[in-house]
mmCIF file of C-alpha atoms in Angstrom:
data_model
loop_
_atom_site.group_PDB
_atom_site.id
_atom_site.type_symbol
_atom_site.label_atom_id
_atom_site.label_comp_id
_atom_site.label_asym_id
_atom_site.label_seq_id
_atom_site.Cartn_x
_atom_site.Cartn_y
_atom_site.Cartn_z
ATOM 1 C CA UNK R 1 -3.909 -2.178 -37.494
ATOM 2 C CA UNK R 2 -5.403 -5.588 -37.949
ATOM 3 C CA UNK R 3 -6.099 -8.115 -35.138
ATOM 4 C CA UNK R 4 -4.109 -11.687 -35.560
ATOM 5 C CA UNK R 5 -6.699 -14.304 -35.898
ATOM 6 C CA UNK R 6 -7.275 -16.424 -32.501
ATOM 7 C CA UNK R 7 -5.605 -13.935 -30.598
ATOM 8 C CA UNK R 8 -8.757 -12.497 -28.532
ATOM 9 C CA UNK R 9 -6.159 -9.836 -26.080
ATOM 10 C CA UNK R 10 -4.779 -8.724 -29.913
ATOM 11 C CA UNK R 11 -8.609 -8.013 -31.156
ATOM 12 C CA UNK R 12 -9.373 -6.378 -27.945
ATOM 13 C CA UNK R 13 -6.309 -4.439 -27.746
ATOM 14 C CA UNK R 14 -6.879 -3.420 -31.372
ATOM 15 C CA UNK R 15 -10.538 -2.630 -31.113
ATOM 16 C CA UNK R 16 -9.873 -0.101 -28.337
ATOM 17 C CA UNK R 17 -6.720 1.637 -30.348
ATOM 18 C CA UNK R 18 -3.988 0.612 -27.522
ATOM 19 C CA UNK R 19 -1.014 0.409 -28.884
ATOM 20 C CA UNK R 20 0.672 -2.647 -30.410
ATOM 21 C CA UNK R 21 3.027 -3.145 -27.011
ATOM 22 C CA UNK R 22 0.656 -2.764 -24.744
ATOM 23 C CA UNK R 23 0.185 -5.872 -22.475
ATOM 24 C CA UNK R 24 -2.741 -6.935 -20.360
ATOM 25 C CA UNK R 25 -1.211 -8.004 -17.563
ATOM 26 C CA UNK R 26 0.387 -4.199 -16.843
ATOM 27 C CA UNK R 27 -3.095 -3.308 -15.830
ATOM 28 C CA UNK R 28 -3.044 -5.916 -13.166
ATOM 29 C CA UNK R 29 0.268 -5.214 -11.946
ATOM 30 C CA UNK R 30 -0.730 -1.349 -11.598
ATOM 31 C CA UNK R 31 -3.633 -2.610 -9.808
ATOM 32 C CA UNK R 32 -1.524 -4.493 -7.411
ATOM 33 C CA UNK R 33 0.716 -1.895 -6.903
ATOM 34 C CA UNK R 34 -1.711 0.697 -6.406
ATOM 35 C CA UNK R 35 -3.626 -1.500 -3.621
ATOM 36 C CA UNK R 36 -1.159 -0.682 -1.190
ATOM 37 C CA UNK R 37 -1.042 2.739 -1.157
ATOM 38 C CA UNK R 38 -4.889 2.722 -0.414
ATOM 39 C CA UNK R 39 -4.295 0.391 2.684
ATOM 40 C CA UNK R 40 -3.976 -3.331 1.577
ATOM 41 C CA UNK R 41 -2.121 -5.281 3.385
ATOM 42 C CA UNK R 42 0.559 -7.788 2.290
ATOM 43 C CA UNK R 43 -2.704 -10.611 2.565
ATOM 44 C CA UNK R 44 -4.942 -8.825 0.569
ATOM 45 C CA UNK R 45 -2.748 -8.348 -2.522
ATOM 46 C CA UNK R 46 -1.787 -12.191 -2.076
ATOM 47 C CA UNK R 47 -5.629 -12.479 -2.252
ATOM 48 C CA UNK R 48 -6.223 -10.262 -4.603
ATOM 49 C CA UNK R 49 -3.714 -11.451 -7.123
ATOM 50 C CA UNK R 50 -4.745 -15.446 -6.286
ATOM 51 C CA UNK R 51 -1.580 -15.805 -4.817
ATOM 52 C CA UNK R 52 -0.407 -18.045 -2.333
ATOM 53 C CA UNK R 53 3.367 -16.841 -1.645
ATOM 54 C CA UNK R 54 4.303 -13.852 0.108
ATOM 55 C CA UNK R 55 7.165 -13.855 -2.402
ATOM 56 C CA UNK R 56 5.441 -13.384 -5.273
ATOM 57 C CA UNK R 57 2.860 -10.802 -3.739
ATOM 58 C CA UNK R 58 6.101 -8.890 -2.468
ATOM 59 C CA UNK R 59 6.814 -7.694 -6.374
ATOM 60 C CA UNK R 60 3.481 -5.269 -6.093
ATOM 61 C CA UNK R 61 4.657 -3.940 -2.498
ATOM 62 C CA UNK R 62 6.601 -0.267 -3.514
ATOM 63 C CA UNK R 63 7.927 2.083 -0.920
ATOM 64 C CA UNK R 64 9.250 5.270 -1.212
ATOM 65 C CA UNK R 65 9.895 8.922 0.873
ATOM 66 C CA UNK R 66 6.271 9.962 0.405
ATOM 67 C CA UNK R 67 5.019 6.746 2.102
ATOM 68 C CA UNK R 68 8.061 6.646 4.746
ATOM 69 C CA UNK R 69 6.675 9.819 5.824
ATOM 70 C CA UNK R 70 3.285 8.935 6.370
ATOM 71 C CA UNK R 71 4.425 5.320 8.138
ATOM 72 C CA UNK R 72 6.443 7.885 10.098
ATOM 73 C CA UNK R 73 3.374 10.091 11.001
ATOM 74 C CA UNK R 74 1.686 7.131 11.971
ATOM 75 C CA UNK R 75 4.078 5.720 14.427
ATOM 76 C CA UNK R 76 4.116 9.346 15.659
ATOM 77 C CA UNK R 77 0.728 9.616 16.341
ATOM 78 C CA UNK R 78 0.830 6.008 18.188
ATOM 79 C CA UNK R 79 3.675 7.184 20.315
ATOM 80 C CA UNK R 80 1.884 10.560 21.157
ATOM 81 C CA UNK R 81 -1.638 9.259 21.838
ATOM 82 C CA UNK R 82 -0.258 6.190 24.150
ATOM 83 C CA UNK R 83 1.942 9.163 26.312
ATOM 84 C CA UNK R 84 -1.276 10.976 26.500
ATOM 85 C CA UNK R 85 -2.924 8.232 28.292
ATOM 86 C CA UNK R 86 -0.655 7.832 30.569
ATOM 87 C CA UNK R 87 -0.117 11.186 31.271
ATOM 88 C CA UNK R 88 -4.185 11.406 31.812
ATOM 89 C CA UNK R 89 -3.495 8.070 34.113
ATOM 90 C CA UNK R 90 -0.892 8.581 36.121
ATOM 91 C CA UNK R 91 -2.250 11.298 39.187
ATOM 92 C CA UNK R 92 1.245 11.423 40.653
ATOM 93 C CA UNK R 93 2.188 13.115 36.963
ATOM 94 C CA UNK R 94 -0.342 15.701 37.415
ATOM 95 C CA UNK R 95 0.669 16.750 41.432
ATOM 96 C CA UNK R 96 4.422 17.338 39.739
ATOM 97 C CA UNK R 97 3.386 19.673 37.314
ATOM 98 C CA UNK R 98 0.949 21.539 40.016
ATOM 99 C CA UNK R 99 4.334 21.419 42.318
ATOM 100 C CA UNK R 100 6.255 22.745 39.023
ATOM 101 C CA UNK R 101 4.215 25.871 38.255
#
């Protein structure tokens, strides 16, 4: 396979054996995409990708059942830790379950 002349991504690509369809900016779109799995927010992919749009950093923002679950867990964990406090808070709670037993 032999590089086009003046076409530094086609000498690249070529020196490194990808193949002929393989396009540059896939690796930052993966990179995007894979930023929000590891915590990013919706700002720091519009950061990351220089953008200044919430539109255009939407394209890199994927759901799917794996990460419903864990948004999910997370609102479950919220929910269980705030009824916890108020259960340690609230004496009155504590006399009814002494009166209960």
């Amino acid at each position: 396979m032999r590089a086009q002349p003046g076409r530094p991504r086609t000498a690249a690509r070529a020196a490194v054996g990808l193949p002929d369809g393989f396009r540059f900016y896939d690796l930052r779109h993966t990179g995007h995409t894979l930023s929000t799995p590891s915590g990013a927010t919706l700002k720091d992919t519009m950061v990351r990708a220089g953008q200044s749009s919430e539109k255009a950093a939407l394209i890199y923002q994927h759901s799917d059942e794996e990460r419903q679950r864990e948004v999910a867990a997370g609102l479950d964990d919220l929910v269980r830790a705030e009824r916890a406090k108020c259960h340690k808070d609230d004496p009155a709670h504590h006399s009814e379950e002494v009166a209960e037993s």
